[in-house]
Short mmCIF file of C-alpha atoms in Angstrom, two decimals:
data_model
loop_
_atom_site.label_atom_id
_atom_site.label_comp_id
_atom_site.label_asym_id
_atom_site.label_seq_id
_atom_site.Cartn_x
_atom_site.Cartn_y
_atom_site.Cartn_z
CA UNK K 1 28.61 -1.54 -42.17
CA UNK K 2 28.04 -4.89 -40.44
CA UNK K 3 25.98 -5.18 -37.31
CA UNK K 4 23.97 -7.65 -35.31
CA UNK K 5 20.95 -6.76 -33.23
CA UNK K 6 19.88 -7.88 -29.77
CA UNK K 7 16.56 -6.76 -28.31
CA UNK K 8 16.24 -6.05 -24.57
CA UNK K 9 12.79 -5.08 -23.24
CA UNK K 10 13.77 -2.52 -20.61
CA UNK K 11 17.27 -4.08 -20.78
CA UNK K 12 16.33 -6.69 -18.18
CA UNK K 13 19.73 -8.39 -18.14
CA UNK K 14 19.60 -9.04 -14.43
CA UNK K 15 16.24 -9.63 -12.83
CA UNK K 16 14.29 -7.87 -10.15
CA UNK K 17 14.47 -8.32 -6.51
CA UNK K 18 15.07 -10.93 -3.95
CA UNK K 19 13.59 -11.98 -0.69
CA UNK K 20 10.60 -13.91 0.48
CA UNK K 21 8.03 -13.29 3.19
CA UNK K 22 10.66 -13.92 5.79
CA UNK K 23 13.18 -11.81 3.85
CA UNK K 24 15.60 -14.74 3.51
CA UNK K 25 16.82 -15.16 -0.06
CA UNK K 26 18.29 -18.20 -1.78
CA UNK K 27 21.72 -17.78 -3.32
CA UNK K 28 21.65 -15.91 -6.62
CA UNK K 29 18.19 -14.44 -5.94
CA UNK K 30 19.31 -10.80 -5.86
CA UNK K 31 19.88 -8.56 -8.87
CA UNK K 32 23.47 -7.63 -9.59
CA UNK K 33 24.12 -4.11 -8.25
CA UNK K 34 26.23 -3.04 -11.23
CA UNK K 35 23.67 -4.25 -13.75
CA UNK K 36 20.88 -2.57 -11.81
CA UNK K 37 22.76 0.74 -11.78
CA UNK K 38 23.36 0.47 -15.54
CA UNK K 39 19.66 -0.08 -16.10
CA UNK K 40 18.81 2.87 -13.84
CA UNK K 41 21.13 5.14 -15.83
CA UNK K 42 19.67 4.01 -19.14
CA UNK K 43 16.12 4.39 -17.85
CA UNK K 44 16.91 7.97 -16.81
CA UNK K 45 18.65 8.79 -20.12
CA UNK K 46 16.01 7.23 -22.34
CA UNK K 47 12.97 8.17 -20.32
CA UNK K 48 12.28 4.58 -19.25
CA UNK K 49 11.51 3.25 -22.76
CA UNK K 50 12.41 -0.15 -24.17
CA UNK K 51 15.86 -0.14 -25.74
CA UNK K 52 17.69 -1.86 -28.59
CA UNK K 53 21.39 -2.62 -28.19
CA UNK K 54 23.42 -2.91 -31.40
CA UNK K 55 27.01 -4.01 -31.98
CA UNK K 56 28.41 -2.16 -35.02
CA UNK K 57 31.75 -1.73 -36.81
CA UNK K 58 32.59 1.93 -37.36
CA UNK K 59 34.61 3.52 -40.18
CA UNK K 60 37.89 2.87 -38.34
CA UNK K 61 37.17 -0.84 -38.15
CA UNK K 62 36.45 -0.72 -34.38
CA UNK K 63 33.60 -2.72 -32.85
CA UNK K 64 31.33 -0.53 -30.70
CA UNK K 65 28.04 -1.07 -28.88
CA UNK K 66 25.31 1.54 -29.23
CA UNK K 67 22.03 1.70 -27.32
CA UNK K 68 18.99 3.48 -28.68
CA UNK K 69 15.29 3.56 -27.83
CA UNK K 70 13.06 1.19 -29.69
CA UNK K 71 10.15 2.84 -31.46
CA UNK K 72 7.13 1.39 -29.64
CA UNK K 73 4.20 0.10 -31.62
CA UNK K 74 1.90 1.97 -29.24
CA UNK K 75 2.47 4.08 -26.11
CA UNK K 76 2.96 1.85 -23.05
CA UNK K 77 0.32 1.92 -20.34
CA UNK K 78 1.14 3.32 -16.91
CA UNK K 79 0.39 0.82 -14.13
CA UNK K 80 0.49 2.16 -10.57
CA UNK K 81 0.86 -0.48 -7.87
CA UNK K 82 -0.87 1.58 -5.10
CA UNK K 83 -3.99 1.77 -7.30
CA UNK K 84 -4.05 -2.02 -7.56
CA UNK K 85 -3.56 -2.42 -3.81
CA UNK K 86 -6.56 -0.19 -3.10
CA UNK K 87 -8.84 -2.53 -5.04
CA UNK K 88 -10.66 -5.39 -3.36
CA UNK K 89 -9.72 -9.02 -3.95
CA UNK K 90 -12.93 -9.50 -5.98
CA UNK K 91 -12.04 -6.61 -8.30
CA UNK K 92 -8.50 -7.94 -8.79
CA UNK K 93 -9.86 -11.42 -9.54
CA UNK K 94 -12.19 -9.96 -12.16
CA UNK K 95 -9.29 -8.06 -13.77
CA UNK K 96 -7.18 -11.23 -13.84
CA UNK K 97 -10.01 -13.20 -15.48
CA UNK K 98 -10.48 -10.49 -18.13
CA UNK K 99 -6.77 -10.74 -18.96
CA UNK K 100 -6.96 -14.53 -19.24
CA UNK K 101 -4.62 -15.32 -16.34
CA UNK K 102 -4.62 -18.92 -15.09
CA UNK K 103 -4.47 -20.57 -11.63
CA UNK K 104 -5.98 -17.57 -9.86
CA UNK K 105 -9.23 -19.04 -8.52
CA UNK K 106 -8.25 -19.13 -4.83
CA UNK K 107 -5.20 -16.87 -4.95
CA UNK K 108 -4.52 -14.37 -2.18
CA UNK K 109 -4.75 -10.65 -2.89
CA UNK K 110 -0.96 -10.16 -2.94
CA UNK K 111 -0.52 -13.07 -5.36
CA UNK K 112 -3.20 -11.62 -7.65
CA UNK K 113 -1.35 -8.29 -7.71
CA UNK K 114 1.93 -10.02 -8.59
CA UNK K 115 0.25 -11.98 -11.41
CA UNK K 116 -1.30 -8.81 -12.84
CA UNK K 117 2.02 -6.96 -12.65
CA UNK K 118 3.90 -9.78 -14.37
CA UNK K 119 1.32 -9.79 -17.16
CA UNK K 120 1.63 -6.00 -17.51
CA UNK K 121 5.43 -6.25 -17.67
CA UNK K 122 5.21 -8.81 -20.48
CA UNK K 123 3.03 -6.39 -22.45
CA UNK K 124 5.69 -3.69 -22.05
CA UNK K 125 3.68 -1.52 -19.64
CA UNK K 126 5.50 0.87 -17.31
CA UNK K 127 5.01 -0.06 -13.65
CA UNK K 128 5.32 2.53 -10.89
CA UNK K 129 5.13 1.92 -7.16
CA UNK K 130 5.31 3.70 -3.83
CA UNK K 131 6.15 2.25 -0.44
CA UNK K 132 7.96 2.66 2.85
CA UNK K 133 11.51 1.35 2.93
CA UNK K 134 12.57 -1.28 5.45
CA UNK K 135 16.33 -1.91 5.36
CA UNK K 136 17.35 -5.43 6.32
CA UNK K 137 20.44 -6.42 8.30
CA UNK K 138 22.30 -7.41 5.09
CA UNK K 139 22.10 -3.89 3.66
CA UNK K 140 19.38 -4.34 1.04
CA UNK K 141 15.79 -3.23 1.55
CA UNK K 142 12.16 -3.71 0.55
CA UNK K 143 9.33 -1.26 -0.05
CA UNK K 144 6.42 -2.22 2.22
CA UNK K 145 2.84 -1.10 1.65
CA UNK K 146 0.69 0.65 4.30
CA UNK K 147 -2.35 -1.23 2.97
CA UNK K 148 -0.90 -4.43 4.48
CA UNK K 149 0.35 -2.58 7.59
CA UNK K 150 3.94 -2.98 6.36
CA UNK K 151 3.77 -6.78 6.47
CA UNK K 152 6.24 -8.55 4.16
CA UNK K 153 4.58 -9.92 1.03
CA UNK K 154 5.26 -11.14 -2.52
CA UNK K 155 4.41 -7.71 -3.98
CA UNK K 156 7.21 -5.94 -2.08
CA UNK K 157 9.83 -4.19 -4.23
CA UNK K 158 13.54 -4.87 -3.76
CA UNK K 159 16.03 -1.98 -3.37
CA UNK K 160 19.72 -2.77 -3.74
CA UNK K 161 22.44 -1.64 -1.29
CA UNK K 162 23.98 0.61 -3.95
CA UNK K 163 20.67 2.45 -4.42
CA UNK K 164 20.36 2.87 -0.65
CA UNK K 165 23.86 4.38 -0.48
CA UNK K 166 23.39 6.52 -3.59
CA UNK K 167 20.27 8.26 -2.28
CA UNK K 168 21.23 8.08 1.45
CA UNK K 169 18.04 6.16 2.21
CA UNK K 170 16.99 5.12 5.71
CA UNK K 171 14.29 2.88 7.11
CA UNK K 172 11.00 4.77 7.01
CA UNK K 173 11.68 6.72 3.81
CA UNK K 174 8.68 6.79 1.49
CA UNK K 175 10.11 6.01 -1.95
CA UNK K 176 8.28 6.22 -5.29
CA UNK K 177 9.58 5.23 -8.69
CA UNK K 178 9.54 2.85 -11.62
CA UNK K 179 10.12 -0.87 -11.13
CA UNK K 180 11.02 -3.72 -13.42
CA UNK K 181 9.89 -7.31 -13.42
CA UNK K 182 11.98 -10.19 -12.06
CA UNK K 183 13.80 -12.66 -14.28
CA UNK K 184 13.40 -16.43 -14.15
CA UNK K 185 15.59 -17.05 -11.10
CA UNK K 186 14.20 -14.13 -9.09
CA UNK K 187 10.97 -13.61 -7.20
CA UNK K 188 10.58 -9.90 -6.55
CA UNK K 189 10.22 -6.75 -8.61
CA UNK K 190 13.16 -4.34 -8.26
CA UNK K 191 13.25 -0.55 -8.18
CA UNK K 192 14.66 0.76 -11.45
CA UNK K 193 14.42 4.54 -11.03
CA UNK K 194 13.74 6.73 -7.97
CA UNK K 195 11.28 9.55 -8.70
CA UNK K 196 10.55 10.94 -5.22
CA UNK K 197 11.70 10.40 -1.65
CA UNK K 198 9.22 11.42 1.06
CA UNK K 199 7.09 13.10 -1.65
CA UNK K 200 9.96 15.40 -2.72
CA UNK K 201 12.73 15.27 -5.31
CA UNK K 202 15.65 12.94 -4.40
CA UNK K 203 18.06 15.92 -4.30
CA UNK K 204 16.12 17.43 -1.38
CA UNK K 205 16.50 14.24 0.66
CA UNK K 206 20.29 14.45 0.57
CA UNK K 207 20.25 17.85 2.32
CA UNK K 208 17.96 16.94 5.20
CA UNK K 209 19.06 17.04 8.85
CA UNK K 210 18.76 13.83 10.88
CA UNK K 211 15.79 13.71 13.27
CA UNK K 212 18.05 13.17 16.28
CA UNK K 213 19.88 16.45 15.53
CA UNK K 214 16.74 18.61 15.36
CA UNK K 215 15.91 20.97 18.25
CA UNK K 216 12.80 20.02 20.33
CA UNK K 217 10.51 22.75 21.71
CA UNK K 218 7.24 22.97 23.62
CA UNK K 219 4.12 22.84 21.47
CA UNK K 220 3.18 26.45 20.61
CA UNK K 221 0.58 26.05 17.83
CA UNK K 222 -2.74 24.57 18.90
CA UNK K 223 -4.49 21.85 16.91
CA UNK K 224 -8.11 22.91 17.39
CA UNK K 225 -10.58 20.05 17.50
CA UNK K 226 -13.72 22.17 17.19
CA UNK K 227 -15.52 21.83 13.86
CA UNK K 228 -18.43 24.18 14.63
CA UNK K 229 -21.18 21.88 13.31
CA UNK K 230 -23.01 21.51 16.64
CA UNK K 231 -23.00 17.69 16.59
CA UNK K 232 -22.57 15.43 19.61
CA UNK K 233 -19.11 14.48 18.36
CA UNK K 234 -18.16 18.14 18.16
CA UNK K 235 -18.99 18.61 21.85
CA UNK K 236 -16.27 16.08 22.69
CA UNK K 237 -13.82 18.02 20.52
CA UNK K 238 -14.79 21.35 22.11
CA UNK K 239 -14.35 20.02 25.65
CA UNK K 240 -10.88 18.75 24.73
CA UNK K 241 -10.02 22.23 23.39
CA UNK K 242 -10.92 23.67 26.80
CA UNK K 243 -9.66 21.21 29.41
CA UNK K 244 -6.70 19.54 27.65
CA UNK K 245 -5.76 21.38 24.45
CA UNK K 246 -2.96 19.93 22.40
CA UNK K 247 -0.82 21.39 19.66
CA UNK K 248 1.70 20.43 17.04
CA UNK K 249 4.44 18.46 18.80
CA UNK K 250 2.33 17.39 21.79
CA UNK K 251 3.03 14.16 23.67
CA UNK K 252 -0.35 13.27 25.08
CA UNK K 253 -1.87 10.41 27.07
CA UNK K 254 -5.54 9.48 27.14
CA UNK K 255 -5.83 7.54 30.40
CA UNK K 256 -8.86 5.29 30.30
CA UNK K 257 -10.39 2.26 32.01
CA UNK K 258 -12.15 -0.33 29.80
CA UNK K 259 -15.49 0.69 28.23
CA UNK K 260 -15.05 4.39 28.96
CA UNK K 261 -15.28 5.49 25.32
CA UNK K 262 -11.60 5.89 24.45
CA UNK K 263 -11.92 4.36 20.96
CA UNK K 264 -14.80 6.67 20.01
CA UNK K 265 -12.83 9.61 21.38
CA UNK K 266 -9.81 8.62 19.28
CA UNK K 267 -12.06 8.52 16.21
CA UNK K 268 -13.46 11.97 17.00
CA UNK K 269 -9.97 13.45 17.43
CA UNK K 270 -8.76 11.84 14.19
CA UNK K 271 -11.79 13.13 12.26
CA UNK K 272 -11.28 16.64 13.64
CA UNK K 273 -7.60 16.68 12.64
CA UNK K 274 -8.37 15.35 9.14
CA UNK K 275 -11.15 17.92 8.71
CA UNK K 276 -9.40 21.00 10.16
CA UNK K 277 -5.81 20.30 9.09
CA UNK K 278 -5.72 18.47 5.74
CA UNK K 279 -1.99 19.27 5.37
CA UNK K 280 -1.15 17.29 8.55
CA UNK K 281 -0.08 13.69 7.86
CA UNK K 282 -2.31 11.55 10.11
CA UNK K 283 -1.42 7.98 11.09
CA UNK K 284 -3.70 5.88 13.31
CA UNK K 285 -1.73 2.98 14.83
CA UNK K 286 -3.79 0.19 16.38
CA UNK K 287 -1.87 -2.38 18.43
CA UNK K 288 -3.48 -5.58 19.75
CA UNK K 289 -6.96 -4.40 18.76
CA UNK K 290 -9.98 -6.36 17.52
CA UNK K 291 -10.23 -6.80 13.71
CA UNK K 292 -13.71 -5.27 13.53
CA UNK K 293 -12.45 -2.11 15.24
CA UNK K 294 -9.67 -1.87 12.65
CA UNK K 295 -12.25 -2.01 9.84
CA UNK K 296 -14.41 0.59 11.57
CA UNK K 297 -11.43 2.92 11.98
CA UNK K 298 -10.43 2.51 8.33
CA UNK K 299 -13.94 3.45 7.20
CA UNK K 300 -14.40 6.45 9.48
CA UNK K 301 -10.95 8.10 9.48
CA UNK K 302 -9.46 9.97 6.52
CA UNK K 303 -5.85 9.06 7.14
CA UNK K 304 -3.43 6.16 7.18
CA UNK K 305 -4.66 3.36 9.45
CA UNK K 306 -1.99 0.81 10.39
CA UNK K 307 -2.91 -2.12 12.59
CA UNK K 308 -1.65 -5.30 14.19
CA UNK K 309 -4.59 -7.22 15.66
CA UNK K 310 -4.65 -9.27 18.86
CA UNK K 311 -4.19 -12.54 16.95
CA UNK K 312 -0.78 -11.40 15.66
CA UNK K 313 2.45 -12.27 17.54
CA UNK K 314 4.22 -9.67 19.68
CA UNK K 315 7.08 -9.46 17.16
CA UNK K 316 4.56 -8.24 14.57
CA UNK K 317 3.28 -5.52 16.95
CA UNK K 318 6.84 -4.30 17.45
CA UNK K 319 7.72 -4.34 13.74
CA UNK K 320 4.61 -2.32 12.80
CA UNK K 321 5.23 0.27 15.51
CA UNK K 322 8.87 0.74 14.52
CA UNK K 323 8.00 1.16 10.83
CA UNK K 324 5.40 3.81 11.71
CA UNK K 325 7.70 5.83 13.97
CA UNK K 326 10.56 5.68 11.44
CA UNK K 327 8.25 6.85 8.66
CA UNK K 328 7.06 9.72 10.85
CA UNK K 329 10.63 10.76 11.66
CA UNK K 330 11.59 10.84 7.97
CA UNK K 331 8.59 13.05 7.18
CA UNK K 332 9.44 15.42 10.04
CA UNK K 333 12.98 15.70 8.65
CA UNK K 334 11.28 17.11 5.54
CA UNK K 335 9.52 19.71 7.74
CA UNK K 336 6.13 17.97 7.64
CA UNK K 337 3.64 18.00 10.52
CA UNK K 338 2.80 14.41 11.50
CA UNK K 339 0.23 13.14 14.02
CA UNK K 340 0.33 9.55 15.32
CA UNK K 341 -2.68 8.29 17.27
CA UNK K 342 -1.68 5.13 19.14
CA UNK K 343 -4.18 2.76 20.69
CA UNK K 344 -2.72 1.66 23.00
CA UNK K 345 0.74 2.29 24.40
CA UNK K 346 -0.01 -0.20 27.18
CA UNK K 347 -0.34 -3.09 24.74
CA UNK K 348 2.70 -1.89 22.78
CA UNK K 349 4.73 -1.97 26.00
CA UNK K 350 3.40 -5.48 26.69
CA UNK K 351 4.62 -6.56 23.24
CA UNK K 352 8.08 -5.11 23.83
CA UNK K 353 8.15 -6.88 27.21
CA UNK K 354 7.41 -10.17 25.45
CA UNK K 355 10.11 -9.87 22.77
CA UNK K 356 12.81 -8.25 24.93
CA UNK K 357 15.61 -10.59 26.05
CA UNK K 358 15.51 -11.22 29.77
CA UNK K 359 17.80 -8.96 31.79
CA UNK K 360 17.27 -10.87 35.02
CA UNK K 361 15.69 -7.81 36.66
CA UNK K 362 11.90 -8.02 36.83
CA UNK K 363 9.71 -5.20 38.13
CA UNK K 364 6.35 -5.59 39.83
CA UNK K 365 3.77 -7.22 37.57
CA UNK K 366 6.31 -9.15 35.50
CA UNK K 367 7.73 -6.19 33.55
CA UNK K 368 11.39 -6.63 32.59
CA UNK K 369 13.55 -3.72 33.70
CA UNK K 370 14.79 -3.01 30.15
CA UNK K 371 11.54 -3.75 28.28
CA UNK K 372 10.10 -0.23 28.53
CA UNK K 373 13.13 1.50 27.02
CA UNK K 374 11.94 1.16 23.40
CA UNK K 375 8.27 2.12 23.96
CA UNK K 376 9.55 5.18 25.86
CA UNK K 377 11.74 6.00 22.87
CA UNK K 378 8.64 5.70 20.66
CA UNK K 379 6.59 8.02 22.88
CA UNK K 380 9.50 10.37 23.46
CA UNK K 381 9.91 11.00 19.72
CA UNK K 382 6.97 13.44 19.85
CA UNK K 383 8.26 17.00 19.71
CA UNK K 384 7.81 20.40 18.13
CA UNK K 385 10.83 21.15 15.93
CA UNK K 386 12.48 24.58 15.92
CA UNK K 387 13.78 24.10 12.37
CA UNK K 388 10.28 23.29 11.07
CA UNK K 389 7.87 20.37 11.27
CA UNK K 390 6.49 18.51 14.27
CA UNK K 391 5.65 15.02 15.49
CA UNK K 392 2.55 14.73 17.67
CA UNK K 393 1.72 11.48 19.46
CA UNK K 394 -1.60 10.96 21.23
CA UNK K 395 -1.59 7.54 22.93
CA UNK K 396 -4.09 5.74 25.13
CA UNK K 397 -3.00 4.15 28.41
CA UNK K 398 -5.16 1.47 30.05
CA UNK K 399 -5.89 1.52 33.79
CA UNK K 400 -8.23 -0.40 36.10
CA UNK K 401 -7.89 -3.55 33.99
CA UNK K 402 -7.12 -5.80 36.95
CA UNK K 403 -3.58 -6.33 35.67
CA UNK K 404 -0.68 -5.19 37.82
CA UNK K 405 1.49 -4.99 34.69
CA UNK K 406 -0.83 -2.38 33.15
CA UNK K 407 -0.63 -0.26 36.30
CA UNK K 408 3.19 -0.43 36.27
CA UNK K 409 3.28 0.57 32.59
CA UNK K 410 0.99 3.55 33.23
CA UNK K 411 3.09 4.69 36.19
CA UNK K 412 6.22 4.54 34.01
CA UNK K 413 4.63 6.72 31.31
CA UNK K 414 2.68 9.05 33.60
CA UNK K 415 5.34 11.73 33.88
CA UNK K 416 6.66 11.54 30.32
CA UNK K 417 3.79 13.26 28.49
CA UNK K 418 2.95 16.95 28.45
CA UNK K 419 -0.82 16.46 28.13
CA UNK K 420 -3.15 14.07 29.95
CA UNK K 421 -6.83 13.43 29.37
CA UNK K 422 -8.46 11.23 32.02
CA UNK K 423 -11.64 9.25 31.39
CA UNK K 424 -13.70 8.03 34.36
CA UNK K 425 -15.50 4.70 34.66
CA UNK K 426 -18.09 6.24 37.04
CA UNK K 427 -19.09 8.84 34.46
CA UNK K 428 -19.26 6.28 31.64
CA UNK K 429 -21.39 3.92 33.75
CA UNK K 430 -23.98 6.69 33.97
CA UNK K 431 -23.84 6.84 30.14
CA UNK K 432 -22.50 10.38 30.12
CA UNK K 433 -20.12 10.87 27.19
CA UNK K 434 -17.47 12.12 26.89
CA UNK K 435 -16.62 10.65 30.31
CA UNK K 436 -13.84 13.20 30.99
CA UNK K 437 -12.58 13.93 34.49
CA UNK K 438 -12.08 17.67 34.10
CA UNK K 439 -10.07 18.23 37.28
CA UNK K 440 -7.46 15.56 36.49
CA UNK K 441 -7.07 16.50 32.81
CA UNK K 442 -4.74 19.23 31.62
CA UNK K 443 -1.85 20.37 29.43
CA UNK K 444 1.59 21.67 30.35
CA UNK K 445 2.47 25.12 28.99
CA UNK K 446 -1.04 25.62 27.60
CA UNK K 447 -0.42 29.38 27.74
CA UNK K 448 1.93 29.02 24.74
CA UNK K 449 -0.93 27.78 22.54
CA UNK K 450 -4.08 29.51 23.74
CA UNK K 451 -5.24 33.08 23.36
CA UNK K 452 -4.69 34.92 26.71
CA UNK K 453 -8.34 35.96 26.87
CA UNK K 454 -9.61 32.44 26.24
CA UNK K 455 -7.07 31.02 28.69
CA UNK K 456 -8.36 33.33 31.44
CA UNK K 457 -11.94 32.21 30.76
CA UNK K 458 -10.88 28.54 30.92
CA UNK K 459 -9.28 29.14 34.31
CA UNK K 460 -12.49 30.78 35.58
CA UNK K 461 -14.48 27.81 34.27
CA UNK K 462 -12.16 25.38 36.07
CA UNK K 463 -12.62 27.27 39.35
CA UNK K 464 -16.40 27.04 38.98
CA UNK K 465 -16.33 23.29 38.27
CA UNK K 466 -13.58 22.34 40.74
CA UNK K 467 -15.77 21.96 43.83
CA UNK K 468 -18.45 19.98 42.02
CA UNK K 469 -18.66 16.19 41.74
CA UNK K 470 -16.94 14.83 38.61
CA UNK K 471 -20.22 13.60 37.11
CA UNK K 472 -22.12 16.79 37.88
CA UNK K 473 -19.30 18.94 36.49
CA UNK K 474 -19.12 17.23 33.11
CA UNK K 475 -22.93 17.02 32.86
CA UNK K 476 -23.20 20.77 33.47
CA UNK K 477 -20.50 21.52 30.91
CA UNK K 478 -22.11 19.30 28.26
CA UNK K 479 -25.53 20.83 28.91
CA UNK K 480 -24.22 24.39 28.51
CA UNK K 481 -22.23 23.48 25.41
CA UNK K 482 -25.30 22.03 23.69
CA UNK K 483 -26.80 25.53 23.73
CA UNK K 484 -24.00 26.90 21.52
CA UNK K 485 -22.19 25.71 18.40
CA UNK K 486 -18.71 27.09 19.10
CA UNK K 487 -16.49 27.69 22.12
CA UNK K 488 -16.38 31.43 21.41
CA UNK K 489 -20.19 31.54 21.61
CA UNK K 490 -19.96 29.47 24.81
CA UNK K 491 -17.55 32.02 26.33
CA UNK K 492 -19.89 34.86 25.34
CA UNK K 493 -22.76 33.11 27.12
CA UNK K 494 -20.53 32.72 30.20
CA UNK K 495 -19.87 36.45 30.16
CA UNK K 496 -23.60 37.25 29.97
CA UNK K 497 -24.39 34.89 32.84
#
């Protein structure tokens, strides 16, 4: 029996992935769809091992091609791209030096990751990745990483149009699977096999209902902020539970002038959600913020922190926001509870106003008449879903900044939320925190979330504080709350008094 042997490591006949940082590819830079599908099928059939392809002549004199797994000399290592991305640049540089890689002295973090992955692929290691899909206008897509706030980079993974059609993928889907290295004329790794979509089996994704077809309801399950540890931060959370409670599916606004403590309040709310509801998927979205505040938020919040700082262009702000909302929608379609904390919707609306084409109709303050349509769509996506799952958005709105545009933006969003929490400059100037204006803060349909007995006590408390000055009211409430560790104990003390 005559045969000749050809060896294919992972059967890399057609390389992996196209695109560059601007997602524009030179001709011939994409993998061939048919070849990629063949490799996917073989990877699934053979468990992702290296294969040997043999051409043999059978007993009937016919020439046939057989493919069989190659017996590896040693089990391949499993390399997970998210683990590499979580490492610092110094750690990656040390790993590259240990492996003897060259020309890495002043390389960027993304380039170091690509060099390490290429070296791993040459050794025959199995590389697995996870990322959020962004589908381009030409039909192909890339997996972006939340560690880089979904910014395009050299370590993005290419997904072919046929894979997108096969698994009914949409922008925002979180896809995990095995990738293969690019060939000589290609620049990007390509997805070889899909393991999970939105943290579930691919078969589940095909049966999901589109977000737009789900039934929105009022929030009816409260997200309690109280942690019961008696700390100063917990007092903020307990006051929110009383004066402006919010639940799963809430669309809330924190209305704040500058230096009134909105960022600290956002951190407290995020920490409470992460502590009390570990099953809730928490995303903190920072738009047009200072870099040091982004670092502080990343170190204090147990959740996904996505940011576009003030030195980024408006197009970047918009792209980050749209990736986050699409990811949240895809998770809600899988009946997950998602919370997005946006700081701030005012600056997001400013970014949309900058990138929107001029309609010729300009509102007061220089806001284009059509510019607020997309930020309203972002904010309006928050809803409690009858079929299961919810999307909660808590956004800050800036007032008293001296900008007429900011006032117009706030007025446009004022009636769209179903919860408002107002912070007062006068209270903050006296260094009383949280600087909450109790009378102006509140939640629509709070009776659907709160216990009837507790709701009645909250109404009595509001009547007692209504005639007082805003500063005196919040000072009295904070003073009484410091004497107890929980709101139930606070209500019991009210009853005794």
